[in-house]
Short mmCIF file of C-alpha atoms in Angstrom, two decimals:
data_model
loop_
_atom_site.label_atom_id
_atom_site.label_comp_id
_atom_site.label_asym_id
_atom_site.label_seq_id
_atom_site.Cartn_x
_atom_site.Cartn_y
_atom_site.Cartn_z
CA MET E 1 11.07 37.52 -37.48
CA LEU E 2 14.48 39.05 -36.83
CA GLU E 3 13.41 42.06 -38.89
CA ALA E 4 10.22 42.29 -36.85
CA LEU E 5 12.31 42.32 -33.65
CA VAL E 6 14.40 45.18 -35.03
CA GLU E 7 11.17 47.03 -35.80
CA ALA E 8 9.87 46.37 -32.26
CA GLU E 9 12.99 47.94 -30.72
CA ARG E 10 12.04 51.27 -32.25
CA GLY E 11 9.37 51.57 -29.56
CA ARG E 12 11.69 50.80 -26.64
CA GLY E 13 11.06 53.17 -23.71
CA ARG E 14 7.95 54.73 -25.23
CA THR E 15 5.15 52.18 -24.95
CA HIS E 16 4.57 51.73 -21.20
CA PRO E 17 2.48 50.19 -19.81
CA ASN E 18 2.39 48.18 -23.04
CA PRO E 19 5.05 45.84 -24.49
CA ILE E 20 7.22 46.57 -27.50
CA VAL E 21 5.92 44.85 -30.64
CA GLY E 22 7.03 44.76 -34.26
CA ALA E 23 5.17 43.44 -37.30
CA LEU E 24 5.92 42.77 -40.98
CA VAL E 25 3.66 41.98 -43.93
CA VAL E 26 5.47 39.59 -46.29
CA SER E 27 4.37 38.59 -49.79
CA GLY E 28 6.37 36.48 -52.21
CA GLY E 29 9.31 36.45 -49.82
CA ARG E 30 9.47 40.24 -49.80
CA VAL E 31 8.62 42.64 -46.97
CA ILE E 32 5.93 44.98 -48.27
CA ALA E 33 5.10 46.81 -45.02
CA CYS E 34 6.32 47.08 -41.45
CA GLY E 35 5.14 48.69 -38.25
CA HIS E 36 5.76 48.91 -34.53
CA HIS E 37 3.78 49.96 -31.48
CA GLU E 38 4.82 53.57 -30.83
CA ARG E 39 2.93 54.52 -27.66
CA ALA E 40 0.18 53.36 -25.32
CA GLY E 41 -3.19 54.25 -26.80
CA GLY E 42 -1.78 54.30 -30.32
CA PRO E 43 -2.36 51.62 -32.96
CA HIS E 44 -0.70 48.27 -32.37
CA ALA E 45 2.11 47.04 -34.58
CA GLU E 46 -0.07 44.66 -36.61
CA VAL E 47 -2.56 47.41 -37.43
CA VAL E 48 0.20 49.82 -38.48
CA ALA E 49 1.77 47.26 -40.82
CA LEU E 50 -1.56 46.14 -42.30
CA GLU E 51 -2.70 49.72 -42.94
CA LYS E 52 0.56 50.40 -44.77
CA ALA E 53 0.14 47.25 -46.84
CA GLY E 54 -3.49 47.99 -47.73
CA ALA E 55 -4.93 45.64 -50.36
CA ARG E 56 -1.53 44.00 -50.80
CA ALA E 57 -2.01 42.24 -47.44
CA ARG E 58 -4.62 39.87 -48.92
CA GLY E 59 -3.04 36.43 -49.23
CA ALA E 60 0.19 37.60 -47.58
CA ASP E 61 1.92 36.49 -44.36
CA LEU E 62 1.96 38.60 -41.20
CA TYR E 63 4.94 38.28 -38.86
CA VAL E 64 4.42 39.67 -35.36
CA THR E 65 6.72 39.43 -32.33
CA LEU E 66 3.88 39.06 -29.79
CA GLU E 67 0.53 37.28 -29.99
CA PRO E 68 -2.18 39.60 -31.37
CA CYS E 69 -4.75 40.78 -28.84
CA ASN E 70 -8.38 39.71 -28.99
CA HIS E 71 -9.94 42.14 -26.51
CA HIS E 72 -11.04 45.76 -26.38
CA GLY E 73 -8.63 48.03 -24.51
CA ARG E 74 -7.63 51.52 -25.58
CA THR E 75 -7.79 50.17 -29.13
CA PRO E 76 -9.97 47.53 -30.85
CA PRO E 77 -8.79 43.89 -31.04
CA CYS E 78 -5.91 43.35 -33.45
CA THR E 79 -7.50 40.07 -34.52
CA ASP E 80 -10.35 42.06 -36.11
CA ALA E 81 -7.90 43.99 -38.30
CA ILE E 82 -6.01 40.81 -39.20
CA LEU E 83 -9.15 38.98 -40.29
CA ALA E 84 -10.38 41.98 -42.26
CA SER E 85 -7.05 42.26 -44.09
CA GLY E 86 -7.28 38.80 -45.66
CA VAL E 87 -3.79 37.60 -44.69
CA ARG E 88 -3.42 33.84 -45.14
CA ARG E 89 -0.90 33.13 -42.36
CA VAL E 90 0.20 34.75 -39.09
CA VAL E 91 3.65 33.94 -37.70
CA VAL E 92 3.90 34.70 -33.97
CA GLY E 93 7.00 35.02 -31.79
CA SER E 94 5.88 35.15 -28.13
CA ILE E 95 2.66 33.93 -26.57
CA ASP E 96 1.27 36.87 -24.59
CA PRO E 97 1.36 36.12 -20.81
CA ASN E 98 -1.33 38.73 -20.14
CA PRO E 99 -4.39 36.77 -18.90
CA LEU E 100 -6.58 38.99 -21.10
CA VAL E 101 -4.78 37.72 -24.20
CA HIS E 102 -2.96 34.45 -23.43
CA GLY E 103 -3.75 32.09 -26.31
CA ARG E 104 -7.05 33.76 -27.14
CA GLY E 105 -5.72 35.74 -30.09
CA ILE E 106 -4.32 32.60 -31.69
CA ARG E 107 -7.53 30.64 -31.08
CA ARG E 108 -9.63 33.40 -32.63
CA LEU E 109 -7.52 33.48 -35.79
CA ARG E 110 -7.43 29.71 -36.15
CA GLY E 111 -11.16 29.53 -35.55
CA ALA E 112 -11.63 31.89 -38.51
CA GLY E 113 -9.49 29.69 -40.77
CA VAL E 114 -6.22 31.62 -40.62
CA ARG E 115 -3.07 29.53 -40.32
CA VAL E 116 -1.07 30.51 -37.22
CA ASP E 117 2.54 29.42 -36.58
CA PRO E 118 3.50 30.37 -32.98
CA GLY E 119 6.86 30.24 -31.23
CA VAL E 120 9.03 31.33 -34.17
CA LEU E 121 12.19 32.78 -32.57
CA GLY E 122 10.19 32.49 -29.37
CA GLU E 123 13.17 32.79 -27.01
CA GLU E 124 14.42 35.91 -28.77
CA CYS E 125 10.96 37.48 -28.73
CA ASP E 126 10.48 36.57 -25.05
CA ARG E 127 13.84 38.17 -24.24
CA ALA E 128 12.88 41.37 -26.03
CA ASN E 129 9.88 41.75 -23.72
CA GLU E 130 11.25 40.17 -20.54
CA GLN E 131 10.89 43.48 -18.71
CA TRP E 132 7.21 43.73 -19.60
CA PHE E 133 6.63 40.03 -18.90
CA LYS E 134 7.76 40.59 -15.30
CA PHE E 135 5.55 43.66 -15.01
CA ILE E 136 2.42 41.97 -16.34
CA THR E 137 2.82 38.70 -14.39
CA ARG E 138 4.24 39.93 -11.05
CA LYS E 139 2.84 43.48 -10.95
CA ILE E 140 6.23 45.05 -10.19
CA PRO E 141 8.64 46.79 -12.58
CA TRP E 142 11.92 45.53 -13.99
CA VAL E 143 14.66 47.11 -11.86
CA VAL E 144 18.04 48.17 -13.27
CA LEU E 145 20.77 49.32 -10.87
CA LYS E 146 23.44 51.70 -12.15
CA ALA E 147 26.62 53.06 -10.58
CA ALA E 148 29.72 54.86 -11.87
CA VAL E 149 32.66 53.79 -9.72
CA THR E 150 36.43 53.77 -9.48
CA LEU E 151 38.48 50.58 -9.77
CA ASP E 152 38.25 50.17 -6.00
CA GLY E 153 34.46 50.46 -6.11
CA LYS E 154 34.02 54.02 -4.88
CA LEU E 155 31.21 56.39 -5.87
CA ALA E 156 32.74 59.60 -4.54
CA THR E 157 35.57 61.07 -2.49
CA ARG E 158 35.22 61.37 1.28
CA SER E 159 34.03 64.97 0.74
CA GLY E 160 31.25 63.70 -1.56
CA ASP E 161 32.77 64.88 -4.87
CA SER E 162 31.63 62.60 -7.71
CA ARG E 163 31.87 64.80 -10.85
CA TRP E 164 32.92 63.15 -12.95
CA VAL E 165 33.89 59.58 -12.12
CA THR E 166 33.61 58.32 -15.70
CA GLY E 167 34.17 59.86 -19.11
CA PRO E 168 31.76 61.13 -21.78
CA LEU E 169 31.15 57.77 -23.49
CA ALA E 170 30.05 56.13 -20.24
CA ARG E 171 27.86 59.10 -19.38
CA ALA E 172 26.28 58.94 -22.85
CA ARG E 173 25.42 55.28 -22.21
CA VAL E 174 23.65 56.34 -19.00
CA HIS E 175 21.56 58.84 -20.96
CA GLU E 176 20.66 56.03 -23.38
CA LEU E 177 19.47 53.98 -20.41
CA ARG E 178 17.33 56.87 -19.19
CA ASP E 179 15.84 57.17 -22.67
CA ARG E 180 15.01 53.45 -22.91
CA LEU E 181 13.62 52.93 -19.39
CA ASP E 182 10.38 54.33 -18.02
CA ALA E 183 11.62 55.90 -14.79
CA VAL E 184 14.81 56.85 -12.96
CA LEU E 185 14.97 56.58 -9.16
CA ILE E 186 17.31 58.12 -6.59
CA GLY E 187 17.40 58.43 -2.82
CA ILE E 188 16.93 61.69 -0.97
CA GLY E 189 20.64 61.77 -0.06
CA THR E 190 21.62 62.02 -3.72
CA ALA E 191 18.84 64.53 -4.40
CA LEU E 192 20.06 66.84 -1.62
CA ALA E 193 23.77 66.44 -2.36
CA ASP E 194 23.71 66.76 -6.17
CA ASP E 195 20.43 68.58 -6.96
CA PRO E 196 20.27 66.58 -10.24
CA ARG E 197 18.01 67.06 -13.26
CA LEU E 198 17.73 63.34 -14.18
CA THR E 199 17.02 64.10 -17.82
CA ALA E 200 18.10 62.30 -21.00
CA ARG E 201 20.19 64.75 -22.98
CA GLY E 202 20.91 62.93 -26.23
CA LYS E 203 19.37 64.00 -29.53
CA GLY E 204 15.85 62.63 -29.91
CA GLN E 205 15.82 61.16 -26.41
CA ARG E 206 12.89 61.54 -24.05
CA ASP E 207 13.03 62.21 -20.31
CA PRO E 208 12.09 59.40 -17.93
CA VAL E 209 9.69 59.80 -15.04
CA ARG E 210 11.78 60.91 -12.04
CA ILE E 211 11.31 59.26 -8.63
CA VAL E 212 12.86 60.39 -5.34
CA VAL E 213 12.69 58.06 -2.34
CA ASP E 214 12.17 60.64 0.41
CA PRO E 215 10.57 59.12 3.54
CA ARG E 216 10.32 62.43 5.45
CA ALA E 217 9.61 64.74 2.49
CA ARG E 218 12.94 66.55 2.85
CA LEU E 219 13.25 67.48 -0.84
CA SER E 220 13.25 71.23 -1.37
CA PRO E 221 10.32 72.64 -3.39
CA GLU E 222 13.04 74.62 -5.21
CA ALA E 223 14.95 71.50 -6.31
CA ARG E 224 15.88 71.37 -10.00
CA LEU E 225 13.85 68.17 -10.31
CA LEU E 226 10.76 70.34 -9.81
CA ARG E 227 11.94 73.44 -11.68
CA GLN E 228 12.60 72.32 -15.23
CA ARG E 229 10.72 72.11 -18.49
CA SER E 230 10.00 68.45 -19.03
CA ALA E 231 7.00 66.41 -20.09
CA ALA E 232 7.95 63.77 -17.51
CA GLU E 233 6.54 63.99 -14.01
CA THR E 234 8.53 63.97 -10.77
CA ILE E 235 7.29 61.52 -8.15
CA VAL E 236 8.29 61.86 -4.50
CA ALA E 237 7.81 58.66 -2.50
CA VAL E 238 7.13 59.46 1.16
CA THR E 239 5.95 57.50 4.18
CA LEU E 240 2.57 57.92 5.80
CA ALA E 241 4.43 59.61 8.67
CA ALA E 242 5.95 62.37 6.51
CA PRO E 243 5.15 65.90 7.79
CA ARG E 244 2.00 67.10 6.06
CA GLU E 245 3.21 70.66 5.52
CA ARG E 246 6.32 69.42 3.66
CA VAL E 247 4.25 67.08 1.55
CA ARG E 248 1.85 69.89 0.72
CA ALA E 249 4.73 72.18 -0.30
CA LEU E 250 6.07 69.53 -2.68
CA GLU E 251 2.63 69.02 -4.21
CA GLN E 252 2.30 72.76 -4.75
CA SER E 253 5.66 72.70 -6.56
CA GLY E 254 4.34 70.13 -9.01
CA ALA E 255 5.47 66.86 -7.44
CA THR E 256 3.31 63.76 -7.54
CA ILE E 257 3.25 62.23 -4.07
CA LEU E 258 3.42 58.47 -3.63
CA ARG E 259 2.56 57.46 -0.06
CA CYS E 260 4.22 54.18 0.91
CA ARG E 261 4.35 51.83 3.85
CA HIS E 262 7.45 51.91 6.03
CA ASP E 263 9.32 49.73 8.51
CA ARG E 264 10.01 50.40 12.19
CA LYS E 265 13.01 52.56 11.32
CA GLY E 266 10.93 54.78 9.04
CA ARG E 267 12.38 53.36 5.82
CA ILE E 268 10.10 52.90 2.84
CA LEU E 269 9.37 49.24 2.12
CA LEU E 270 10.81 48.55 -1.32
CA ARG E 271 8.23 45.93 -2.26
CA ASP E 272 5.42 48.36 -1.49
CA LEU E 273 7.21 51.11 -3.42
CA LEU E 274 7.68 48.86 -6.46
CA ARG E 275 4.05 47.78 -6.45
CA ARG E 276 2.93 51.40 -6.35
CA ILE E 277 5.32 52.33 -9.16
CA ALA E 278 3.91 49.50 -11.28
CA GLY E 279 0.43 50.70 -10.38
CA ARG E 280 1.24 53.90 -12.27
CA GLY E 281 1.97 51.89 -15.42
CA LEU E 282 5.77 52.13 -15.15
CA THR E 283 7.27 48.85 -16.35
CA THR E 284 10.98 49.62 -15.86
CA VAL E 285 12.99 51.60 -13.30
CA LEU E 286 16.63 52.73 -13.40
CA VAL E 287 18.02 53.07 -9.86
CA GLU E 288 20.93 55.52 -9.93
CA GLY E 289 21.76 55.78 -6.26
CA GLY E 290 23.20 56.74 -3.97
CA SER E 291 24.99 54.13 -1.96
CA ARG E 292 22.24 53.56 0.59
CA ILE E 293 19.42 53.10 -1.90
CA LEU E 294 21.55 50.84 -4.12
CA GLY E 295 22.45 48.78 -1.07
CA SER E 296 18.78 48.44 -0.15
CA PHE E 297 17.88 47.00 -3.55
CA LEU E 298 20.88 44.66 -3.45
CA ARG E 299 20.18 43.49 0.10
CA GLU E 300 16.54 42.71 -0.65
CA ARG E 301 17.41 41.18 -4.03
CA SER E 302 14.88 43.49 -5.64
CA TRP E 303 16.79 43.99 -8.89
CA ASP E 304 17.09 42.42 -12.33
CA GLU E 305 20.12 44.04 -13.99
CA LEU E 306 23.22 45.88 -12.81
CA PHE E 307 25.24 48.37 -14.87
CA LEU E 308 28.61 49.16 -13.25
CA PHE E 309 30.73 51.72 -15.08
CA PHE E 310 34.36 51.44 -13.90
CA ALA E 311 36.76 54.36 -14.34
CA PRO E 312 40.57 53.84 -14.25
CA LYS E 313 40.88 55.70 -10.95
CA VAL E 314 41.51 54.79 -7.29
CA LEU E 315 40.16 56.79 -4.33
CA GLY E 316 41.12 54.76 -1.26
CA GLU E 317 39.47 53.28 1.79
CA ASP E 318 37.75 56.38 3.22
CA ALA E 319 35.92 57.18 -0.03
CA LEU E 320 32.23 56.28 -0.43
CA SER E 321 31.57 52.70 -1.59
CA TRP E 322 28.75 52.09 -4.05
CA ALA E 323 27.11 49.06 -2.39
CA GLY E 324 25.78 50.46 0.87
CA MET E 325 24.99 47.23 2.65
CA PRO E 326 26.63 45.22 5.46
CA SER E 327 29.35 42.76 4.53
CA PRO E 328 28.45 39.08 4.96
CA PRO E 329 30.34 37.06 7.60
CA SER E 330 31.83 34.68 5.04
CA MET E 331 32.70 34.58 1.33
CA GLY E 332 30.22 31.77 0.90
CA ARG E 333 27.39 34.20 1.67
CA ALA E 334 28.55 36.91 -0.74
CA LEU E 335 26.04 38.20 -3.27
CA GLU E 336 26.90 36.43 -6.54
CA VAL E 337 26.06 37.73 -9.99
CA GLN E 338 26.26 36.50 -13.55
CA ILE E 339 28.25 38.66 -15.97
CA ALA E 340 26.13 39.41 -19.04
CA GLU E 341 28.30 41.97 -20.83
CA LEU E 342 31.76 43.53 -20.76
CA ALA E 343 32.35 46.61 -22.91
CA ARG E 344 35.03 49.28 -23.30
CA LEU E 345 33.70 52.84 -23.34
CA GLY E 346 36.79 54.90 -24.07
CA PRO E 347 38.97 54.63 -20.95
CA ASP E 348 36.11 53.17 -18.91
CA LEU E 349 34.74 49.64 -18.59
CA LEU E 350 31.09 48.62 -18.42
CA VAL E 351 30.21 45.47 -16.51
CA ARG E 352 26.57 44.45 -16.94
CA ALA E 353 25.40 41.71 -14.61
CA ARG E 354 22.30 39.83 -13.53
CA PRO E 355 21.44 38.06 -10.28
CA LEU E 356 22.69 34.49 -10.04
CA ARG E 357 19.31 32.82 -9.49
#
C-alpha cells in the first residue's frame, strides 16, 4: 500500500475536483502493474493499473488507496472494471466519504464474490486525501496560508519593498506549493502593489488558478495576471456592489468574475467566497497575502495549514507585519498553532503549522 500511496502522489495538484488515487496489481508478491488518477475525466487509478496488467490481473490482488467507485460519473464505475479483470482480492486504504460512493463499492465487490480487505494503512491513506475529504464533506476548499517574513515577522519595509525577503530555495518551495495546489489567492492590495504573475516556474510545473479578492473591482485590465500565456484562468472576486463598468472591463480582459456577498464595511465574506471557490471544483487554495487578507483568514480561523518562511533579517517596528489582525487583550487569547514541520532552506527556515483545534 505504501507503493500505491507513492503512485497516488504523482497526481497531486492535477486531479481536482477528484481525489488523488494510486493502484497496484500484485501477483505472487510482485507488482506487475501500477497506475494513478492523472486528471478529472481521465481513467481512474484502478482502471489504469488493470489495463496495464491485462490478462495477468486474473487471480491477482489489487491494492488501491481509496475505495473504488460504483457509480457513473465522467467515467464508468471502477467496480465494473475490477470484476471484469478477474482479480481475486482488493485491498483498500480509505473508505470514500463521498455519499455517492461511501461503502457501496466495497459492497458491490463483496456481493460478486471478491474478497475485500479495507482500512489497510487507512490513516496514511486518509492523510494523503485530507484536503479532498474536507472539500467533499464540507463543500469548502483546504486553505493554506503562506508568508515570507523576516525574523521579526515583517513582510516588507515601510516603503513596501519585499523583493526578496527569502532566498532561492525558499522561493522554489513556494513554486512547488503553487504546482501542487489548485489555486493561489491574493488581495487587491498585493495585486496593485506587486503586479504579480502568480505562476509556477519550475520545470514540469503547472500554473494554478489565480484568484484576486477585489471587492470594488479595482484591478487594472492591463494587470499581468490578465496579460500572460497560461492555461489557468484568473478569477476576480468582487462584491455585488462593485461598479458595473469596472467589472465589465475585467471580463473583457479575460477575467472570470465571482460575485460574493459582503459585510457592512464592503468586505467580501470569506465563507461565501470559499463556498463559491469550491463550487468551481477547486479543492485547495494557497493564500499568499498580503497582510490584510492573511489576517482575515487567521481571524476567522478559515485555514488549515500555514507555511511561514523566515529569512535571517530584521526590519524593525515600522515595517509591515504579516498577520494583519488586531492583537488580543491577553496572552491567553492568542491564536495558538501546532508545529508540523521545521526545515532549513539554505539560510532560511520554514515553519509549517496547523491550527490547534
